[in-house]
Amino acid sequence: MPNFTDVTEFILLGLTNRQELQVLFFVVFLVLYMITLIGNIGMIILISISPQLQSPMYFFLSHLSFVDIWFSSNVTPKMLENLLSATKTISYVGCLVQCYFFIALVHVEVYILAVMAFDRYMAICNPLLYGSKMSRTVCVRLISVPYVYGFSVSLICTLWTYGLYFCGNFEINHFYCADPPLIKIACGGIHIKEYTMIVIAGINFTYSLSVVLVSYTLIVVAVLRMRSVDGRRKAFSTCGSHLTAVTMFYGTLIFMYLRRPTEESVEQGKMVAVFYTTVIPMLNPMIYSLRNKDVKEAVNKAIVKVNLGQRKKSQCSTVNE
């Protein structure tokens, strides 16, 4: 019989134990985190104040930015704290909370990406019905489903994580509380957690990715039938940003969660996790803005408004003097 031990806290081994690299990593990830916050908050504000960005596509994009902020904030602050700390611990409750929000936000994001693919399908394949079919009410209902489903599924998954038992090894070979390294150090309740993790991840990734693939297959067929070269170019440029985001996010998550936890997979998973917890949330605003004409115009108009406002203030202060 295993000698189960009550757990009060875990030790997060992090990315490296070399002191000089920890300081370097702290600076790098702090900069990445600040860029993530500024980029995504800026995107949300820009969409809310710009009349030309009031379409369903940008409504869903604002929610993607919102989820990316919380996705990165769930992991990065604790990682930054541990990079400068000697203890590098996280409480048992804190670990479960981090697991809960991580799993919830992953599911929310994959289904938001699926909803965005469906929106592009409606816009390109059914342009005459797009305005009526994708009304504000429909968009709110579509975006509500990922949130409700994601946080509900995460509650079930976290309860299975709570069912893991430990026998004295409390060192998590990761920089946050993730299921694969937790399963690796557990000594009880492993099989049901491992099985359900792979099955739930497989079902949700397969279903959401199927929506994306079917939507884009129909989009490609519709675009190839277009006679206008400009129409084709515009359609592909609109979809290109979303396909880039989908490929990066799904690729890293499938690599992480659709494999059995081993020493090698956990070690590789740390490097992959850096990409989808810090790099992808930072890149998404850039991906959707650099190749998007509407966003560029909205940014330019916002800059002009700010400059005009500052000039008026300076003129008023000069007159008063």
PDB file of C-alpha atoms in Angstrom:
ATOM      1  CA  MET A   1       0.000   0.000   0.000  1.00  0.00           C
ATOM      2  CA  PRO A   2       1.389   3.473  -0.889  1.00  0.00           C
ATOM      3  CA  ASN A   3       2.020   5.787   2.052  1.00  0.00           C
ATOM      4  CA  PHE A   4      -0.232   8.711   1.084  1.00  0.00           C
ATOM      5  CA  THR A   5       0.816  12.119   2.430  1.00  0.00           C
ATOM      6  CA  ASP A   6      -1.333  15.183   3.072  1.00  0.00           C
ATOM      7  CA  VAL A   7      -0.264  17.985   0.750  1.00  0.00           C
ATOM      8  CA  THR A   8      -0.124  21.625   1.853  1.00  0.00           C
ATOM      9  CA  GLU A   9       2.120  22.998  -0.876  1.00  0.00           C
ATOM     10  CA  PHE A  10       4.119  22.069  -3.963  1.00  0.00           C
ATOM     11  CA  ILE A  11       7.560  23.159  -5.152  1.00  0.00           C
ATOM     12  CA  LEU A  12       7.641  24.444  -8.730  1.00  0.00           C
ATOM     13  CA  LEU A  13      11.017  23.540 -10.255  1.00  0.00           C
ATOM     14  CA  GLY A  14      10.515  26.106 -13.015  1.00  0.00           C
ATOM     15  CA  LEU A  15      12.422  26.382 -16.267  1.00  0.00           C
ATOM     16  CA  THR A  16      15.956  26.258 -14.824  1.00  0.00           C
ATOM     17  CA  ASN A  17      17.838  26.142 -11.520  1.00  0.00           C
ATOM     18  CA  ARG A  18      20.732  28.296 -12.749  1.00  0.00           C
ATOM     19  CA  GLN A  19      20.664  31.635 -10.936  1.00  0.00           C
ATOM     20  CA  GLU A  20      22.063  33.732 -13.789  1.00  0.00           C
ATOM     21  CA  LEU A  21      19.442  32.374 -16.208  1.00  0.00           C
ATOM     22  CA  GLN A  22      16.628  32.976 -13.705  1.00  0.00           C
ATOM     23  CA  VAL A  23      17.388  36.712 -13.646  1.00  0.00           C
ATOM     24  CA  LEU A  24      17.523  36.776 -17.449  1.00  0.00           C
ATOM     25  CA  PHE A  25      14.240  34.850 -17.715  1.00  0.00           C
ATOM     26  CA  PHE A  26      12.607  37.232 -15.230  1.00  0.00           C
ATOM     27  CA  VAL A  27      13.459  40.243 -17.395  1.00  0.00           C
ATOM     28  CA  VAL A  28      12.422  38.518 -20.648  1.00  0.00           C
ATOM     29  CA  PHE A  29       9.089  37.214 -19.351  1.00  0.00           C
ATOM     30  CA  LEU A  30       8.289  40.482 -17.564  1.00  0.00           C
ATOM     31  CA  VAL A  31       8.733  42.338 -20.867  1.00  0.00           C
ATOM     32  CA  LEU A  32       6.631  39.741 -22.728  1.00  0.00           C
ATOM     33  CA  TYR A  33       3.895  39.955 -20.080  1.00  0.00           C
ATOM     34  CA  MET A  34       3.767  43.760 -20.237  1.00  0.00           C
ATOM     35  CA  ILE A  35       3.560  43.649 -24.057  1.00  0.00           C
ATOM     36  CA  THR A  36       0.747  41.073 -23.747  1.00  0.00           C
ATOM     37  CA  LEU A  37      -1.243  43.280 -21.377  1.00  0.00           C
ATOM     38  CA  ILE A  38      -0.707  46.468 -23.382  1.00  0.00           C
ATOM     39  CA  GLY A  39      -1.445  44.796 -26.731  1.00  0.00           C
ATOM     40  CA  ASN A  40      -4.615  42.982 -25.678  1.00  0.00           C
ATOM     41  CA  ILE A  41      -6.040  45.792 -23.520  1.00  0.00           C
ATOM     42  CA  GLY A  42      -5.263  48.196 -26.364  1.00  0.00           C
ATOM     43  CA  MET A  43      -7.094  45.913 -28.813  1.00  0.00           C
ATOM     44  CA  ILE A  44     -10.186  45.754 -26.569  1.00  0.00           C
ATOM     45  CA  ILE A  45     -10.268  49.553 -26.130  1.00  0.00           C
ATOM     46  CA  LEU A  46      -9.696  50.140 -29.870  1.00  0.00           C
ATOM     47  CA  ILE A  47     -12.581  47.826 -30.819  1.00  0.00           C
ATOM     48  CA  SER A  48     -14.920  49.445 -28.268  1.00  0.00           C
ATOM     49  CA  ILE A  49     -14.266  53.043 -29.444  1.00  0.00           C
ATOM     50  CA  SER A  50     -13.934  52.539 -33.221  1.00  0.00           C
ATOM     51  CA  PRO A  51     -17.184  52.637 -35.279  1.00  0.00           C
ATOM     52  CA  GLN A  52     -15.587  50.699 -38.167  1.00  0.00           C
ATOM     53  CA  LEU A  53     -14.740  47.803 -35.803  1.00  0.00           C
ATOM     54  CA  GLN A  54     -18.296  47.086 -34.644  1.00  0.00           C
ATOM     55  CA  SER A  55     -18.771  43.936 -36.736  1.00  0.00           C
ATOM     56  CA  PRO A  56     -19.142  40.409 -35.257  1.00  0.00           C
ATOM     57  CA  MET A  57     -15.544  39.518 -36.224  1.00  0.00           C
ATOM     58  CA  TYR A  58     -14.114  42.235 -33.975  1.00  0.00           C
ATOM     59  CA  PHE A  59     -16.632  41.482 -31.233  1.00  0.00           C
ATOM     60  CA  PHE A  60     -15.232  37.929 -31.077  1.00  0.00           C
ATOM     61  CA  LEU A  61     -11.664  39.254 -31.385  1.00  0.00           C
ATOM     62  CA  SER A  62     -12.187  41.466 -28.312  1.00  0.00           C
ATOM     63  CA  HIS A  63     -13.198  38.371 -26.345  1.00  0.00           C
ATOM     64  CA  LEU A  64     -10.141  36.496 -27.620  1.00  0.00           C
ATOM     65  CA  SER A  65      -7.980  39.358 -26.308  1.00  0.00           C
ATOM     66  CA  PHE A  66      -9.873  39.293 -22.994  1.00  0.00           C
ATOM     67  CA  VAL A  67      -9.238  35.546 -22.589  1.00  0.00           C
ATOM     68  CA  ASP A  68      -5.566  35.951 -23.578  1.00  0.00           C
ATOM     69  CA  ILE A  69      -5.092  38.535 -20.801  1.00  0.00           C
ATOM     70  CA  TRP A  70      -6.417  36.131 -18.160  1.00  0.00           C
ATOM     71  CA  PHE A  71      -4.707  33.127 -19.732  1.00  0.00           C
ATOM     72  CA  SER A  72      -1.309  34.763 -19.397  1.00  0.00           C
ATOM     73  CA  SER A  73      -2.119  36.359 -16.011  1.00  0.00           C
ATOM     74  CA  ASN A  74      -3.052  32.964 -14.556  1.00  0.00           C
ATOM     75  CA  VAL A  75       0.521  31.712 -15.051  1.00  0.00           C
ATOM     76  CA  THR A  76       3.026  34.526 -15.576  1.00  0.00           C
ATOM     77  CA  PRO A  77       2.856  36.479 -12.263  1.00  0.00           C
ATOM     78  CA  LYS A  78       3.534  33.335 -10.197  1.00  0.00           C
ATOM     79  CA  MET A  79       6.316  32.318 -12.571  1.00  0.00           C
ATOM     80  CA  LEU A  80       7.920  35.775 -12.221  1.00  0.00           C
ATOM     81  CA  GLU A  81       7.618  35.583  -8.424  1.00  0.00           C
ATOM     82  CA  ASN A  82       9.299  32.169  -8.301  1.00  0.00           C
ATOM     83  CA  LEU A  83      12.128  33.254 -10.615  1.00  0.00           C
ATOM     84  CA  LEU A  84      13.266  35.697  -7.911  1.00  0.00           C
ATOM     85  CA  SER A  85      12.264  33.577  -4.914  1.00  0.00           C
ATOM     86  CA  ALA A  86      14.386  31.031  -3.047  1.00  0.00           C
ATOM     87  CA  THR A  87      11.430  28.798  -2.017  1.00  0.00           C
ATOM     88  CA  LYS A  88       9.485  28.583  -5.338  1.00  0.00           C
ATOM     89  CA  THR A  89       6.391  27.128  -3.674  1.00  0.00           C
ATOM     90  CA  ILE A  90       2.682  27.220  -4.458  1.00  0.00           C
ATOM     91  CA  SER A  91      -0.015  26.190  -1.994  1.00  0.00           C
ATOM     92  CA  TYR A  92      -2.148  23.113  -2.683  1.00  0.00           C
ATOM     93  CA  VAL A  93      -5.283  25.274  -2.982  1.00  0.00           C
ATOM     94  CA  GLY A  94      -3.411  27.749  -5.185  1.00  0.00           C
ATOM     95  CA  CYS A  95      -2.315  24.892  -7.408  1.00  0.00           C
ATOM     96  CA  LEU A  96      -5.889  23.648  -7.837  1.00  0.00           C
ATOM     97  CA  VAL A  97      -7.128  27.184  -8.567  1.00  0.00           C
ATOM     98  CA  GLN A  98      -4.412  27.645 -11.188  1.00  0.00           C
ATOM     99  CA  CYS A  99      -5.335  24.288 -12.752  1.00  0.00           C
ATOM    100  CA  TYR A 100      -9.018  25.234 -12.784  1.00  0.00           C
ATOM    101  CA  PHE A 101      -8.547  28.562 -14.553  1.00  0.00           C
ATOM    102  CA  PHE A 102      -5.950  27.163 -16.941  1.00  0.00           C
ATOM    103  CA  ILE A 103      -8.211  24.325 -18.135  1.00  0.00           C
ATOM    104  CA  ALA A 104     -11.241  26.650 -18.288  1.00  0.00           C
ATOM    105  CA  LEU A 105      -9.453  29.322 -20.320  1.00  0.00           C
ATOM    106  CA  VAL A 106      -7.963  26.754 -22.727  1.00  0.00           C
ATOM    107  CA  HIS A 107     -11.444  25.433 -23.507  1.00  0.00           C
ATOM    108  CA  VAL A 108     -12.871  28.944 -23.807  1.00  0.00           C
ATOM    109  CA  GLU A 109     -10.130  29.957 -26.256  1.00  0.00           C
ATOM    110  CA  VAL A 110     -10.364  26.892 -28.517  1.00  0.00           C
ATOM    111  CA  TYR A 111     -14.133  27.362 -28.869  1.00  0.00           C
ATOM    112  CA  ILE A 112     -13.798  31.127 -29.436  1.00  0.00           C
ATOM    113  CA  LEU A 113     -11.414  30.265 -32.286  1.00  0.00           C
ATOM    114  CA  ALA A 114     -14.065  27.848 -33.609  1.00  0.00           C
ATOM    115  CA  VAL A 115     -16.774  30.542 -33.349  1.00  0.00           C
ATOM    116  CA  MET A 116     -14.499  32.983 -35.210  1.00  0.00           C
ATOM    117  CA  ALA A 117     -14.053  30.417 -38.007  1.00  0.00           C
ATOM    118  CA  PHE A 118     -17.841  29.985 -38.233  1.00  0.00           C
ATOM    119  CA  ASP A 119     -18.215  33.785 -38.371  1.00  0.00           C
ATOM    120  CA  ARG A 120     -15.772  33.967 -41.315  1.00  0.00           C
ATOM    121  CA  TYR A 121     -17.741  31.204 -43.054  1.00  0.00           C
ATOM    122  CA  MET A 122     -20.982  33.160 -42.664  1.00  0.00           C
ATOM    123  CA  ALA A 123     -19.381  36.407 -43.860  1.00  0.00           C
ATOM    124  CA  ILE A 124     -17.776  34.914 -46.987  1.00  0.00           C
ATOM    125  CA  CYS A 125     -20.205  32.144 -47.968  1.00  0.00           C
ATOM    126  CA  ASN A 126     -23.474  33.899 -47.003  1.00  0.00           C
ATOM    127  CA  PRO A 127     -22.755  37.637 -47.324  1.00  0.00           C
ATOM    128  CA  LEU A 128     -26.374  38.636 -48.052  1.00  0.00           C
ATOM    129  CA  LEU A 129     -27.674  36.888 -44.904  1.00  0.00           C
ATOM    130  CA  TYR A 130     -24.679  37.762 -42.722  1.00  0.00           C
ATOM    131  CA  GLY A 131     -26.187  40.879 -41.136  1.00  0.00           C
ATOM    132  CA  SER A 132     -29.420  39.161 -40.098  1.00  0.00           C
ATOM    133  CA  LYS A 133     -27.964  35.759 -39.182  1.00  0.00           C
ATOM    134  CA  MET A 134     -25.084  37.201 -37.125  1.00  0.00           C
ATOM    135  CA  SER A 135     -27.047  39.797 -35.179  1.00  0.00           C
ATOM    136  CA  ARG A 136     -25.833  41.171 -31.850  1.00  0.00           C
ATOM    137  CA  THR A 137     -28.109  38.758 -29.967  1.00  0.00           C
ATOM    138  CA  VAL A 138     -26.771  35.759 -31.897  1.00  0.00           C
ATOM    139  CA  CYS A 139     -23.166  36.884 -31.305  1.00  0.00           C
ATOM    140  CA  VAL A 140     -23.757  37.205 -27.546  1.00  0.00           C
ATOM    141  CA  ARG A 141     -25.258  33.708 -27.453  1.00  0.00           C
ATOM    142  CA  LEU A 142     -22.403  32.260 -29.503  1.00  0.00           C
ATOM    143  CA  ILE A 143     -19.745  33.803 -27.262  1.00  0.00           C
ATOM    144  CA  SER A 144     -21.561  32.732 -24.078  1.00  0.00           C
ATOM    145  CA  VAL A 145     -21.312  29.026 -24.940  1.00  0.00           C
ATOM    146  CA  PRO A 146     -17.469  28.796 -24.722  1.00  0.00           C
ATOM    147  CA  TYR A 147     -17.444  30.529 -21.319  1.00  0.00           C
ATOM    148  CA  VAL A 148     -20.199  28.394 -19.777  1.00  0.00           C
ATOM    149  CA  TYR A 149     -18.900  25.144 -21.260  1.00  0.00           C
ATOM    150  CA  GLY A 150     -15.233  25.859 -20.547  1.00  0.00           C
ATOM    151  CA  PHE A 151     -15.688  26.700 -16.862  1.00  0.00           C
ATOM    152  CA  SER A 152     -18.099  23.761 -16.381  1.00  0.00           C
ATOM    153  CA  VAL A 153     -15.738  21.203 -17.932  1.00  0.00           C
ATOM    154  CA  SER A 154     -12.842  22.656 -15.966  1.00  0.00           C
ATOM    155  CA  LEU A 155     -14.706  22.109 -12.682  1.00  0.00           C
ATOM    156  CA  ILE A 156     -15.038  18.388 -13.475  1.00  0.00           C
ATOM    157  CA  CYS A 157     -11.380  18.103 -14.543  1.00  0.00           C
ATOM    158  CA  THR A 158     -10.187  19.914 -11.414  1.00  0.00           C
ATOM    159  CA  LEU A 159     -12.192  17.570  -9.195  1.00  0.00           C
ATOM    160  CA  TRP A 160     -10.306  14.655 -10.795  1.00  0.00           C
ATOM    161  CA  THR A 161      -7.059  16.508 -10.111  1.00  0.00           C
ATOM    162  CA  TYR A 162      -8.214  16.844  -6.482  1.00  0.00           C
ATOM    163  CA  GLY A 163      -8.569  13.039  -6.502  1.00  0.00           C
ATOM    164  CA  LEU A 164      -4.823  12.543  -7.042  1.00  0.00           C
ATOM    165  CA  TYR A 165      -2.832  11.227  -4.049  1.00  0.00           C
ATOM    166  CA  PHE A 166       0.819  11.963  -3.305  1.00  0.00           C
ATOM    167  CA  CYS A 167       3.474  10.027  -1.404  1.00  0.00           C
ATOM    168  CA  GLY A 168       6.082  12.582  -0.381  1.00  0.00           C
ATOM    169  CA  ASN A 169       7.287  13.877  -3.750  1.00  0.00           C
ATOM    170  CA  PHE A 170       5.899  17.408  -4.010  1.00  0.00           C
ATOM    171  CA  GLU A 171       8.282  18.778  -6.666  1.00  0.00           C
ATOM    172  CA  ILE A 172       6.412  19.732  -9.863  1.00  0.00           C
ATOM    173  CA  ASN A 173       8.733  19.721 -12.865  1.00  0.00           C
ATOM    174  CA  HIS A 174       7.114  22.807 -14.381  1.00  0.00           C
ATOM    175  CA  PHE A 175       6.694  26.570 -13.887  1.00  0.00           C
ATOM    176  CA  TYR A 176       2.942  26.283 -13.153  1.00  0.00           C
ATOM    177  CA  CYS A 177       0.501  23.634 -11.955  1.00  0.00           C
ATOM    178  CA  ALA A 178      -0.257  21.554 -15.038  1.00  0.00           C
ATOM    179  CA  ASP A 179      -1.936  18.152 -15.218  1.00  0.00           C
ATOM    180  CA  PRO A 180       0.895  16.122 -16.885  1.00  0.00           C
ATOM    181  CA  PRO A 181       3.604  16.904 -14.276  1.00  0.00           C
ATOM    182  CA  LEU A 182       1.082  16.497 -11.421  1.00  0.00           C
ATOM    183  CA  ILE A 183       0.142  13.053 -12.743  1.00  0.00           C
ATOM    184  CA  LYS A 184       3.844  12.205 -12.987  1.00  0.00           C
ATOM    185  CA  ILE A 185       4.498  12.786  -9.251  1.00  0.00           C
ATOM    186  CA  ALA A 186       1.191  11.320  -7.976  1.00  0.00           C
ATOM    187  CA  CYS A 187       0.999   7.803  -6.554  1.00  0.00           C
ATOM    188  CA  GLY A 188      -2.806   7.312  -6.460  1.00  0.00           C
ATOM    189  CA  GLY A 189      -5.799   8.220  -8.629  1.00  0.00           C
ATOM    190  CA  ILE A 190      -3.467   8.387 -11.626  1.00  0.00           C
ATOM    191  CA  HIS A 191      -5.225   6.196 -14.181  1.00  0.00           C
ATOM    192  CA  ILE A 192      -8.646   7.857 -14.117  1.00  0.00           C
ATOM    193  CA  LYS A 193      -7.062  11.336 -14.229  1.00  0.00           C
ATOM    194  CA  GLU A 194      -4.711  10.423 -17.068  1.00  0.00           C
ATOM    195  CA  TYR A 195      -7.478   8.706 -19.048  1.00  0.00           C
ATOM    196  CA  THR A 196     -10.015  11.516 -18.600  1.00  0.00           C
ATOM    197  CA  MET A 197      -7.402  14.194 -19.418  1.00  0.00           C
ATOM    198  CA  ILE A 198      -6.566  12.573 -22.759  1.00  0.00           C
ATOM    199  CA  VAL A 199     -10.218  11.763 -23.604  1.00  0.00           C
ATOM    200  CA  ILE A 200     -11.606  15.219 -22.722  1.00  0.00           C
ATOM    201  CA  ALA A 201      -8.726  17.009 -24.463  1.00  0.00           C
ATOM    202  CA  GLY A 202      -9.111  14.747 -27.504  1.00  0.00           C
ATOM    203  CA  ILE A 203     -12.888  15.238 -27.755  1.00  0.00           C
ATOM    204  CA  ASN A 204     -12.797  19.014 -27.334  1.00  0.00           C
ATOM    205  CA  PHE A 205      -9.790  19.624 -29.574  1.00  0.00           C
ATOM    206  CA  THR A 206     -11.224  17.320 -32.258  1.00  0.00           C
ATOM    207  CA  TYR A 207     -14.702  18.873 -32.155  1.00  0.00           C
ATOM    208  CA  SER A 208     -13.553  22.505 -32.128  1.00  0.00           C
ATOM    209  CA  LEU A 209     -10.869  21.859 -34.747  1.00  0.00           C
ATOM    210  CA  SER A 210     -13.469  20.104 -36.932  1.00  0.00           C
ATOM    211  CA  VAL A 211     -15.601  23.268 -36.874  1.00  0.00           C
ATOM    212  CA  VAL A 212     -12.546  25.269 -37.961  1.00  0.00           C
ATOM    213  CA  LEU A 213     -11.552  22.831 -40.732  1.00  0.00           C
ATOM    214  CA  VAL A 214     -15.095  22.446 -42.129  1.00  0.00           C
ATOM    215  CA  SER A 215     -15.619  26.223 -42.061  1.00  0.00           C
ATOM    216  CA  TYR A 216     -12.377  26.894 -43.904  1.00  0.00           C
ATOM    217  CA  THR A 217     -12.936  24.108 -46.419  1.00  0.00           C
ATOM    218  CA  LEU A 218     -16.256  25.730 -47.373  1.00  0.00           C
ATOM    219  CA  ILE A 219     -14.560  29.161 -47.388  1.00  0.00           C
ATOM    220  CA  VAL A 220     -11.827  27.954 -49.779  1.00  0.00           C
ATOM    221  CA  VAL A 221     -14.453  26.488 -52.119  1.00  0.00           C
ATOM    222  CA  ALA A 222     -16.428  29.764 -52.062  1.00  0.00           C
ATOM    223  CA  VAL A 223     -13.319  31.914 -52.604  1.00  0.00           C
ATOM    224  CA  LEU A 224     -12.128  29.830 -55.566  1.00  0.00           C
ATOM    225  CA  ARG A 225     -15.500  30.451 -57.216  1.00  0.00           C
ATOM    226  CA  MET A 226     -15.067  34.228 -56.937  1.00  0.00           C
ATOM    227  CA  ARG A 227     -14.324  35.988 -60.223  1.00  0.00           C
ATOM    228  CA  SER A 228     -12.830  39.072 -58.590  1.00  0.00           C
ATOM    229  CA  VAL A 229      -9.108  38.853 -57.813  1.00  0.00           C
ATOM    230  CA  ASP A 230      -9.465  41.631 -55.209  1.00  0.00           C
ATOM    231  CA  GLY A 231     -12.314  39.713 -53.558  1.00  0.00           C
ATOM    232  CA  ARG A 232     -10.167  36.603 -53.308  1.00  0.00           C
ATOM    233  CA  ARG A 233      -7.225  38.548 -51.909  1.00  0.00           C
ATOM    234  CA  LYS A 234      -9.406  40.272 -49.304  1.00  0.00           C
ATOM    235  CA  ALA A 235     -11.025  36.985 -48.225  1.00  0.00           C
ATOM    236  CA  PHE A 236      -7.707  35.184 -47.840  1.00  0.00           C
ATOM    237  CA  SER A 237      -6.088  38.096 -45.998  1.00  0.00           C
ATOM    238  CA  THR A 238      -9.018  38.212 -43.546  1.00  0.00           C
ATOM    239  CA  CYS A 239      -8.795  34.477 -42.894  1.00  0.00           C
ATOM    240  CA  GLY A 240      -4.996  34.284 -42.862  1.00  0.00           C
ATOM    241  CA  SER A 241      -4.638  35.956 -39.467  1.00  0.00           C
ATOM    242  CA  HIS A 242      -7.154  33.608 -37.863  1.00  0.00           C
ATOM    243  CA  LEU A 243      -5.573  30.508 -39.410  1.00  0.00           C
ATOM    244  CA  THR A 244      -2.161  31.570 -38.068  1.00  0.00           C
ATOM    245  CA  ALA A 245      -3.568  31.926 -34.533  1.00  0.00           C
ATOM    246  CA  VAL A 246      -5.409  28.580 -34.784  1.00  0.00           C
ATOM    247  CA  THR A 247      -2.321  26.719 -36.024  1.00  0.00           C
ATOM    248  CA  MET A 248      -0.082  28.037 -33.237  1.00  0.00           C
ATOM    249  CA  PHE A 249      -2.547  27.466 -30.408  1.00  0.00           C
ATOM    250  CA  TYR A 250      -3.853  24.036 -31.407  1.00  0.00           C
ATOM    251  CA  GLY A 251      -0.408  22.757 -32.380  1.00  0.00           C
ATOM    252  CA  THR A 252       1.152  23.510 -29.010  1.00  0.00           C
ATOM    253  CA  LEU A 253      -1.806  22.213 -26.970  1.00  0.00           C
ATOM    254  CA  ILE A 254      -2.080  18.964 -28.904  1.00  0.00           C
ATOM    255  CA  PHE A 255       1.652  18.403 -28.378  1.00  0.00           C
ATOM    256  CA  MET A 256       1.174  19.001 -24.634  1.00  0.00           C
ATOM    257  CA  TYR A 257      -2.038  17.167 -23.731  1.00  0.00           C
ATOM    258  CA  LEU A 258      -2.585  14.336 -26.197  1.00  0.00           C
ATOM    259  CA  ARG A 259       0.416  12.332 -24.957  1.00  0.00           C
ATOM    260  CA  ARG A 260       0.944  10.201 -21.870  1.00  0.00           C
ATOM    261  CA  PRO A 261       2.979  12.033 -19.189  1.00  0.00           C
ATOM    262  CA  THR A 262       6.598  10.807 -19.150  1.00  0.00           C
ATOM    263  CA  GLU A 263       9.842  12.451 -17.998  1.00  0.00           C
ATOM    264  CA  GLU A 264      10.676  13.332 -21.589  1.00  0.00           C
ATOM    265  CA  SER A 265       7.199  14.641 -22.489  1.00  0.00           C
ATOM    266  CA  VAL A 266       6.994  16.732 -19.283  1.00  0.00           C
ATOM    267  CA  GLU A 267      10.413  18.293 -19.979  1.00  0.00           C
ATOM    268  CA  GLN A 268       9.466  19.040 -23.576  1.00  0.00           C
ATOM    269  CA  GLY A 269       6.080  20.304 -22.387  1.00  0.00           C
ATOM    270  CA  LYS A 270       7.752  23.054 -20.340  1.00  0.00           C
ATOM    271  CA  MET A 271       9.300  24.542 -23.450  1.00  0.00           C
ATOM    272  CA  VAL A 272       6.034  24.270 -25.374  1.00  0.00           C
ATOM    273  CA  ALA A 273       4.087  25.759 -22.446  1.00  0.00           C
ATOM    274  CA  VAL A 274       6.259  28.896 -22.579  1.00  0.00           C
ATOM    275  CA  PHE A 275       5.018  29.395 -26.118  1.00  0.00           C
ATOM    276  CA  TYR A 276       1.266  29.112 -25.489  1.00  0.00           C
ATOM    277  CA  THR A 277       1.178  30.838 -22.084  1.00  0.00           C
ATOM    278  CA  THR A 278       3.360  33.867 -22.885  1.00  0.00           C
ATOM    279  CA  VAL A 279       4.260  34.120 -26.573  1.00  0.00           C
ATOM    280  CA  ILE A 280       0.901  33.378 -28.267  1.00  0.00           C
ATOM    281  CA  PRO A 281      -1.139  35.806 -26.084  1.00  0.00           C
ATOM    282  CA  MET A 282       1.464  38.464 -26.944  1.00  0.00           C
ATOM    283  CA  LEU A 283       1.421  37.687 -30.687  1.00  0.00           C
ATOM    284  CA  ASN A 284      -2.365  37.520 -31.207  1.00  0.00           C
ATOM    285  CA  PRO A 285      -2.954  41.320 -31.217  1.00  0.00           C
ATOM    286  CA  MET A 286      -0.033  41.722 -33.659  1.00  0.00           C
ATOM    287  CA  ILE A 287      -1.289  38.928 -35.926  1.00  0.00           C
ATOM    288  CA  TYR A 288      -4.790  40.422 -36.142  1.00  0.00           C
ATOM    289  CA  SER A 289      -3.632  44.035 -36.539  1.00  0.00           C
ATOM    290  CA  LEU A 290      -0.566  43.974 -38.820  1.00  0.00           C
ATOM    291  CA  ARG A 291      -2.434  42.290 -41.684  1.00  0.00           C
ATOM    292  CA  ASN A 292      -5.795  43.977 -41.075  1.00  0.00           C
ATOM    293  CA  LYS A 293      -6.619  47.160 -42.965  1.00  0.00           C
ATOM    294  CA  ASP A 294      -9.592  48.089 -40.735  1.00  0.00           C
ATOM    295  CA  VAL A 295      -7.515  47.835 -37.551  1.00  0.00           C
ATOM    296  CA  LYS A 296      -4.704  49.923 -39.063  1.00  0.00           C
ATOM    297  CA  GLU A 297      -7.200  52.640 -40.058  1.00  0.00           C
ATOM    298  CA  ALA A 298      -8.784  52.569 -36.590  1.00  0.00           C
ATOM    299  CA  VAL A 299      -5.348  52.949 -34.971  1.00  0.00           C
ATOM    300  CA  ASN A 300      -4.489  55.899 -37.228  1.00  0.00           C
ATOM    301  CA  LYS A 301      -7.817  57.608 -36.474  1.00  0.00           C
ATOM    302  CA  ALA A 302      -7.337  57.064 -32.741  1.00  0.00           C
ATOM    303  CA  ILE A 303      -3.844  58.601 -32.931  1.00  0.00           C
ATOM    304  CA  VAL A 304      -5.202  61.596 -34.865  1.00  0.00           C
ATOM    305  CA  LYS A 305      -7.956  62.098 -32.257  1.00  0.00           C
ATOM    306  CA  VAL A 306      -5.431  62.000 -29.427  1.00  0.00           C
ATOM    307  CA  ASN A 307      -3.172  64.519 -31.196  1.00  0.00           C
ATOM    308  CA  LEU A 308      -6.102  66.851 -31.894  1.00  0.00           C
ATOM    309  CA  GLY A 309      -7.199  66.613 -28.268  1.00  0.00           C
ATOM    310  CA  GLN A 310      -3.719  67.512 -27.051  1.00  0.00           C
ATOM    311  CA  ARG A 311      -3.532  70.469 -29.458  1.00  0.00           C
ATOM    312  CA  LYS A 312      -6.896  71.809 -28.273  1.00  0.00           C
ATOM    313  CA  LYS A 313      -5.793  71.540 -24.648  1.00  0.00           C
ATOM    314  CA  SER A 314      -2.548  73.382 -25.386  1.00  0.00           C
ATOM    315  CA  GLN A 315      -4.442  76.083 -27.300  1.00  0.00           C
ATOM    316  CA  CYS A 316      -6.967  76.521 -24.474  1.00  0.00           C
ATOM    317  CA  SER A 317      -4.174  76.799 -21.902  1.00  0.00           C
ATOM    318  CA  THR A 318      -2.392  79.390 -24.093  1.00  0.00           C
ATOM    319  CA  VAL A 319      -5.603  81.464 -24.439  1.00  0.00           C
ATOM    320  CA  ASN A 320      -6.221  81.358 -20.680  1.00  0.00           C
ATOM    321  CA  GLU A 321      -2.706  82.599 -20.021  1.00  0.00           C
TER     322      GLU A 321
END
